[in-house]
Structures are given as structure tokens and as C-alpha cells.
Tab-separated table of C-alpha atoms and ligand atoms in Angstrom:
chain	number	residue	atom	x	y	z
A	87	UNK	CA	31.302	-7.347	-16.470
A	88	UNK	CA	30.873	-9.553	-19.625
A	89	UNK	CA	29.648	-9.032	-23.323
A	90	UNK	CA	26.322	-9.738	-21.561
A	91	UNK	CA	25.654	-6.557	-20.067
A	92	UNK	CA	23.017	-5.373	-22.815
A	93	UNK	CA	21.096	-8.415	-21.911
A	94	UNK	CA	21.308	-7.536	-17.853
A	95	UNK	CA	20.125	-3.833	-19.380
A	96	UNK	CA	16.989	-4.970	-20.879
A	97	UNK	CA	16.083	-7.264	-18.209
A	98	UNK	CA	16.433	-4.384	-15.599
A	99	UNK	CA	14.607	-1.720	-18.253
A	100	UNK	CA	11.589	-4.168	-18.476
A	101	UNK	CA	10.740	-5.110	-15.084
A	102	UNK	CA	11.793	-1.496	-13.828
A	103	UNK	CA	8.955	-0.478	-16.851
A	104	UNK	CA	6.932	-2.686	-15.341
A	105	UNK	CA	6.957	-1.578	-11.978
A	106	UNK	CA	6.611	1.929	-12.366
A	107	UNK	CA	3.431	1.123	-14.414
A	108	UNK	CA	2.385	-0.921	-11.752
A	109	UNK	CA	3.209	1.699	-8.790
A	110	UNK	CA	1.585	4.950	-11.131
A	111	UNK	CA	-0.907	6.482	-9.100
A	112	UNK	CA	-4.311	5.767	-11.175
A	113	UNK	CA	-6.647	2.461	-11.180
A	114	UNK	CA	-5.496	-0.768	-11.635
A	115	UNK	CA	-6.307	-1.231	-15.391
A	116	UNK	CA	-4.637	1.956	-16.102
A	117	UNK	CA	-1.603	0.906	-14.571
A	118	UNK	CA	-1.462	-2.018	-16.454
A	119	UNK	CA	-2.000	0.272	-20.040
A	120	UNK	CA	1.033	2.332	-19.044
A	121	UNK	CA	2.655	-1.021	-18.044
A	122	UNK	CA	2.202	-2.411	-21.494
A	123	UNK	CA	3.338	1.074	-22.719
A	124	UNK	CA	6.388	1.721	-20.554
A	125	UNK	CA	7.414	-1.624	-21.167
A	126	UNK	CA	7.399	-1.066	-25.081
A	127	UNK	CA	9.084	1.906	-24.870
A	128	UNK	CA	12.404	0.685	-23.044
A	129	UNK	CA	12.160	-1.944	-25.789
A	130	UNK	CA	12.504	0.687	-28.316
A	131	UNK	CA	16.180	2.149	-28.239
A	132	UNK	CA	17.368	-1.755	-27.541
A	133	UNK	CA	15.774	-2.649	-30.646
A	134	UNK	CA	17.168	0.535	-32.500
A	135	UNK	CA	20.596	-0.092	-31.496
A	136	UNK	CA	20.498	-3.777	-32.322
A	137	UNK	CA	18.881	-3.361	-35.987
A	138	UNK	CA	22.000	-0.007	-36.100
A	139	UNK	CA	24.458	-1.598	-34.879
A	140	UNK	CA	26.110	-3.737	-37.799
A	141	UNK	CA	25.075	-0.700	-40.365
A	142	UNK	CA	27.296	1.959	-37.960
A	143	UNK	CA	30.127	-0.375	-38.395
A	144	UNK	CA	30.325	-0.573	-41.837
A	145	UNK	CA	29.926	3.013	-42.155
A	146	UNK	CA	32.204	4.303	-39.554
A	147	UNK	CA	34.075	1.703	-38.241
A	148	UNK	CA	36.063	2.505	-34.839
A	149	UNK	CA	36.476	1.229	-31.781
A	150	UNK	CA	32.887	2.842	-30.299
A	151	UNK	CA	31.331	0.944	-33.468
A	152	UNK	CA	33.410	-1.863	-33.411
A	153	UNK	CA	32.535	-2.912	-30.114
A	154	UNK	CA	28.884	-2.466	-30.861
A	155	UNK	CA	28.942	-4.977	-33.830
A	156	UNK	CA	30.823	-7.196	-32.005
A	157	UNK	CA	27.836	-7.303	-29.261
A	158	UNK	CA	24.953	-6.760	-31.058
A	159	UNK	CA	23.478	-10.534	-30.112
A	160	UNK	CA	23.621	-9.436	-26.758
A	161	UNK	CA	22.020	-5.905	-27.645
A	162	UNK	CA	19.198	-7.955	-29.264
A	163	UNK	CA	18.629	-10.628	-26.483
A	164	UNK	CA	18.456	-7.483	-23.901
A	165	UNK	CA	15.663	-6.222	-26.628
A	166	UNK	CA	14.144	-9.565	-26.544
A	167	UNK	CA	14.177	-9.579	-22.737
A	168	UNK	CA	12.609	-6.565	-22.399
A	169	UNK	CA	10.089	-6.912	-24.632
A	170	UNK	CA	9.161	-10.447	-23.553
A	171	UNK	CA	7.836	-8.586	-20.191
A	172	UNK	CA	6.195	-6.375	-22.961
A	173	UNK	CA	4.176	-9.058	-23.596
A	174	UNK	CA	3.254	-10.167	-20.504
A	175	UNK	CA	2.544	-6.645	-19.515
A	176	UNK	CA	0.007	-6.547	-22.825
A	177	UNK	CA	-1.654	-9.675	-22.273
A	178	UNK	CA	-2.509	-8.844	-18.579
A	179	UNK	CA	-3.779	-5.734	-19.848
A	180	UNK	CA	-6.496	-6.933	-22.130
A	181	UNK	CA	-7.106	-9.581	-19.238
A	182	UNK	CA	-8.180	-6.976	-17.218
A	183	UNK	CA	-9.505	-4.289	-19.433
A	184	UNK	CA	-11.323	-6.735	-21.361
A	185	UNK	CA	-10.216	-4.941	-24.236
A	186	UNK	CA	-9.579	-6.957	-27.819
A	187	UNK	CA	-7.680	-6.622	-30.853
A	188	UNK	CA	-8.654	-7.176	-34.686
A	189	UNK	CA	-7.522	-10.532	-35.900
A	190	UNK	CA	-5.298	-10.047	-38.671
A	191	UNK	CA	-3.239	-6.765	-35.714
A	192	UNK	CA	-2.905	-9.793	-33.366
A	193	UNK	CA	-1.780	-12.069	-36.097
A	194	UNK	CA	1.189	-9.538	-37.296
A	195	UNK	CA	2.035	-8.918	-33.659
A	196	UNK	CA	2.526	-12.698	-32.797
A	197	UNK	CA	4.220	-13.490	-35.863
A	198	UNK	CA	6.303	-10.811	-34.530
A	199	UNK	CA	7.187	-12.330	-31.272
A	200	UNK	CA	7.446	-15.984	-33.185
A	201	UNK	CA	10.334	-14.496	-35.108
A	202	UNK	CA	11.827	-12.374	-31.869
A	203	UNK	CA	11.629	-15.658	-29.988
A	204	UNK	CA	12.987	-17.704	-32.833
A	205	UNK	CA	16.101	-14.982	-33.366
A	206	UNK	CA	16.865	-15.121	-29.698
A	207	UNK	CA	16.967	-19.251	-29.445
A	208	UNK	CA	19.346	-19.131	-32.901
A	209	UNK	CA	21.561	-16.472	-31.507
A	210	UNK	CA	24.660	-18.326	-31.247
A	211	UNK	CA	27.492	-19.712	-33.182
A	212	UNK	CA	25.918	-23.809	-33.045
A	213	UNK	CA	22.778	-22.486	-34.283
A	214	UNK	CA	24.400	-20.246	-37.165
A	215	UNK	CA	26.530	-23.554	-38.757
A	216	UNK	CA	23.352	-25.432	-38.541
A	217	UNK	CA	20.689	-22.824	-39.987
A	218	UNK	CA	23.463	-22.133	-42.815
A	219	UNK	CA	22.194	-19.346	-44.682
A	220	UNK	CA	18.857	-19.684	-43.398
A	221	UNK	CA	19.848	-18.305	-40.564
A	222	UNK	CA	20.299	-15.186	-42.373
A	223	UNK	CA	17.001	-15.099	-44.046
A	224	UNK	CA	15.372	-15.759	-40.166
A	225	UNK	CA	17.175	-12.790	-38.739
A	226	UNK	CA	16.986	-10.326	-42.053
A	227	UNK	CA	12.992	-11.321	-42.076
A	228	UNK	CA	12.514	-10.719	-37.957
A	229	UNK	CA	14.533	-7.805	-37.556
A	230	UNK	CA	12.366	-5.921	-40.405
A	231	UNK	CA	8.832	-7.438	-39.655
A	232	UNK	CA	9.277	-5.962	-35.578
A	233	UNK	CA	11.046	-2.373	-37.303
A	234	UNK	CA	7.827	-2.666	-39.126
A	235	UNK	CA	5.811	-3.042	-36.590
A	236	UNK	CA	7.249	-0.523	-34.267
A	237	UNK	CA	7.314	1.717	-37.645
A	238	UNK	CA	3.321	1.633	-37.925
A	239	UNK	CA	2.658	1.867	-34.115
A	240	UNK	CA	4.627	5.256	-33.327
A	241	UNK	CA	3.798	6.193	-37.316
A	242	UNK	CA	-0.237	5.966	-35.942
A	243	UNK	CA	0.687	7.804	-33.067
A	244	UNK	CA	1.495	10.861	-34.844
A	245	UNK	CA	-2.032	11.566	-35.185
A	246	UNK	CA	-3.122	11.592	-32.091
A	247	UNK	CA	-2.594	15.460	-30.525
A	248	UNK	CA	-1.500	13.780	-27.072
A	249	UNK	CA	1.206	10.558	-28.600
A	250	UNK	CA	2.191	13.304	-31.123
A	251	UNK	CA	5.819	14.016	-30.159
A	252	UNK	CA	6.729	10.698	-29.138
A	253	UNK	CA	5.385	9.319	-32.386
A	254	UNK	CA	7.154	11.612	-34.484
A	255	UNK	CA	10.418	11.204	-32.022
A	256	UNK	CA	9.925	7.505	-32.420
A	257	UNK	CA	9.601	7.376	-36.679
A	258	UNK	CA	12.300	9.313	-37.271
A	259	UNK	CA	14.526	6.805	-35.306
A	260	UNK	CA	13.244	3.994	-37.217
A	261	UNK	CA	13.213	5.319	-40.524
A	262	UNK	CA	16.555	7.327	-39.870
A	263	UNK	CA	17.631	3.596	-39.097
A	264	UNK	CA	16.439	2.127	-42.313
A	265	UNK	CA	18.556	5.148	-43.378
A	266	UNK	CA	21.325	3.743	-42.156
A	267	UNK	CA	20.974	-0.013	-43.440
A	268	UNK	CA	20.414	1.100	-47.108
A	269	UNK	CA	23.743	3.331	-46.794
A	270	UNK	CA	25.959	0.497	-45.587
A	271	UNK	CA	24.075	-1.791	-47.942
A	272	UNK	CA	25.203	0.474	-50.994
A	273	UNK	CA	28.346	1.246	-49.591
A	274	UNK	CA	29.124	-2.708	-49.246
A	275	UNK	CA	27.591	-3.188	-52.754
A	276	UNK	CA	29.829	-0.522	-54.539
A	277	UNK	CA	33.206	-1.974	-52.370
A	278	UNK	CA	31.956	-5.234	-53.824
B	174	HEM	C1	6.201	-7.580	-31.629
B	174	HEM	C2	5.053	-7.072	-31.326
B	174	HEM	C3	4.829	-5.702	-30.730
B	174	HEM	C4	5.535	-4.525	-30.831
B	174	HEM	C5	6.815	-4.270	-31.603
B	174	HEM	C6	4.826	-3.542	-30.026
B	174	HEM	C7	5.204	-2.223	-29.891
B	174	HEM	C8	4.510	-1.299	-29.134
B	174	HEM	C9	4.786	0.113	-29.114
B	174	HEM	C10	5.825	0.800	-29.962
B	174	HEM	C11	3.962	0.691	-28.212
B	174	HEM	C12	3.896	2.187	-27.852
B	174	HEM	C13	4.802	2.512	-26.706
B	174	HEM	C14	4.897	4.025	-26.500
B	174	HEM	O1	3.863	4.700	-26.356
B	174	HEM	O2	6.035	4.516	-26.490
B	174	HEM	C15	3.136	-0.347	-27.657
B	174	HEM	C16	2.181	-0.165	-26.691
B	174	HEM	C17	1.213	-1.087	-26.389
B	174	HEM	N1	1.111	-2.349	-26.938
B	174	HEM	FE1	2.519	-3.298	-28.048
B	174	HEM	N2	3.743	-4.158	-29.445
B	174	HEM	C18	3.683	-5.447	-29.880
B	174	HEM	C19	2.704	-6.351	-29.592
B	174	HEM	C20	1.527	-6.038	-28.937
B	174	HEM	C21	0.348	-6.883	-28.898
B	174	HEM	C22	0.200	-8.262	-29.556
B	174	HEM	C23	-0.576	-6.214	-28.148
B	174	HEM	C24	-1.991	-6.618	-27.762
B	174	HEM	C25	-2.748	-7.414	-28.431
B	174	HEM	C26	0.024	-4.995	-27.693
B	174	HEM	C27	-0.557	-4.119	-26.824
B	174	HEM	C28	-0.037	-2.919	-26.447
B	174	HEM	C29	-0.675	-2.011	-25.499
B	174	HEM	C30	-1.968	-2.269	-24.728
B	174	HEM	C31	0.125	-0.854	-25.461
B	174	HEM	C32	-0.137	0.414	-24.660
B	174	HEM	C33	-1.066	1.282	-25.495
B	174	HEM	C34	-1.162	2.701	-24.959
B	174	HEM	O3	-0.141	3.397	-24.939
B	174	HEM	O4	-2.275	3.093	-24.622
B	174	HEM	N3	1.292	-4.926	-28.199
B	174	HEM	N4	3.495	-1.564	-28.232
């Protein structure tokens, strides 16, 4: 198979998400929450390993880490895949629920997808030469306003006796990835 197998991953991960939220055995609007929750979570490790994957091969590089640099735009498309069906999952569910969000949660969340959208059209080499070094700033801005937002939705769930463990699980991925991009920050600072 090609490069493009992460993106064949995420497209599989969501709509498989998707179904077994739609196929769980409680009422229809409940299927649709664990949809919308199922669907975030496959998301989650995609997203990890894409905003990992260039930090893990500056700080070990071999040929494990070497290859996952190499294909990280295909790691994040297969994020962006999966959490495009995310969205669709989430936007059914407050269809049918009824349910609503506070304005300024809705705006941060759609900004979010803007920029996820927006990384995924300019992933390629004809939109990097024309971008320049803006297409730097677009990707170093998306990839930490979605860590962010993953940060403060798993953070949140920590308090919650029954999302406990997979909110706790969840942070210390993300901030044990942050982790990682300061080290190979530093690390390319001081070889500097
Ligand atoms: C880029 C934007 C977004 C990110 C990164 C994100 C991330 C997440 C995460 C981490 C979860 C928890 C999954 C788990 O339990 O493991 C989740 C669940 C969910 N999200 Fe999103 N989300 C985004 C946008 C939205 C928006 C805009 C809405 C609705 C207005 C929404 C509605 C939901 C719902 C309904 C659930 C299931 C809640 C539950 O578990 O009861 N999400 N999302």
C-alpha cells in the first residue's frame, strides 16, 4: 500500500465509530451522543501521532521515527478524516437531542475545524511554495488551537467520577505531547 494508508485508517476508524454508535443498543439520541463520542475518540491518537510525529524525529531519529515524519501529512489528513465524520456525528446529535452549545464553545470549536479544514486543503508541496512561511504560521496555529481544544475537553472530564479515567488517560497524552514539542524545540535551539 502507499504513504496513504493513515488516511485509509482514519476514514475506516470514523465511520466504523460511527456505526457502532449507531448499532449500540439504547435510543436513538443516545446512539447518536456515543456517535459523536466514539467518533472523537478514534480522532484522538491520529491527532496525537500527527502533532508527535516531527518532535519523535528530532529526538530519536531512526528508521521507526523516520518514517513517521516522513508521513505525518498523511497521519493528519487520516485525523482530519476522521474527525470530519466527528462533526457530522455532533451536528446530528444536537439535531436530534435538541441540545445547544454556549456561543463563544461553538465559536472555538469551529474555528477549530476552519483551521483543520484549512491544514488539510494546504497539505501539499504546491500549497507550501505558495503559502511561503505562512504556511507555517497556519499549521503551528491549527495544530495547537485543536491540542487545545482536545486539552480542555478530556482536562473537564477529569471531574466527572464516570469520564474520570479516560480524561486523565487522555491529558496526559496531550500534555506528555506538548512534552515532547518543547524538548525537540530546545534541543533544535541549543544545536542551532
Ligand atoms: C475541533 C473541534 C472539536 C474537538 C477537538 C472535539 C473533541 C471532542 C472530544 C475529545 C470528545 C470526547 C470524546 C471521549 O469521550 O473520548 C468529544 C465529544 C463530543 N463532542 Fe466534540 N470536539 C470538537 C467539536 C465539537 C463541537 C463543535 C460540538 C457541538 C457543538 C461537539 C460535540 C460533541 C459531543 C456531543 C460529544 C459527545 C459528548 C459525550 O461524551 O457525552 N464537538 N469531542
Amino acid at each position: 500500500m502507499t504513504r496513504a494508508w493513515p488516511l485509509a485508517l482514519g476514514i475506516l476508524l470514523g465511520f466504523g465509530a460511527l456505526w457502532a454508535g449507531l448499532h449500540s443498543p439504547v435510543e436513538a439520541v443516545e446512539q447518536w451522543r456515543l456517535a459523536a463520542r466514539w467518533t472523537a475518540r478514534v480522532g484522538f491518537p491520529l491527532f496525537i501521532i500527527t502533532y508527535s510525529a516531527s518532535s519523535l524525529g528530532r529526538l530519536w531519529y531512526g528508521d521507526f521515527t523516520r518514517e513517521l515524519w516522513r508521513n505525518r501529512r498523511w497521519w493528519g489528513l487520516g485525523f482530519a478524516a476522521a474527525h470530519t465524520v466527528h462533526l457530522y456525528a455532533l451536528l446530528t446529535f444536537l439535531k436530534v437531542s435538541g441540545e445547544t452549545r454556549p456561543l463563544p464553545l461553538l465559536l472555538v470549536a469551529g474555528t477549530g475545524y476552519a483551521l483543520m479544514f484549512a491544514m488539510a486543503l494546504t497539505s501539499n508541496a504546491a500549497a507550501m511554495r505558495a503559502l511561503g512561511r505562512n504556511w507555517r504560521r497556519l499549521h503551528t496555529l491549527g495544530i495547537h488551537w485543536l491540542w487545545g481544544i482536545f486539552t480542555v475537553s478530556y482536562a473537564g472530564r477529569i471531574f466527572e467520577p464516570e469520564t474520570m479515567t479516560t480524561g486523565l488517560i487522555a491529558t496526559l497524552f496531550t500534555l506528555g505531547a506538548l512534552a515532547l514539542r518543547i524538548a525537540a524545540w530546545r534541543k533544535g535551539r541549543k544545536a542551532a
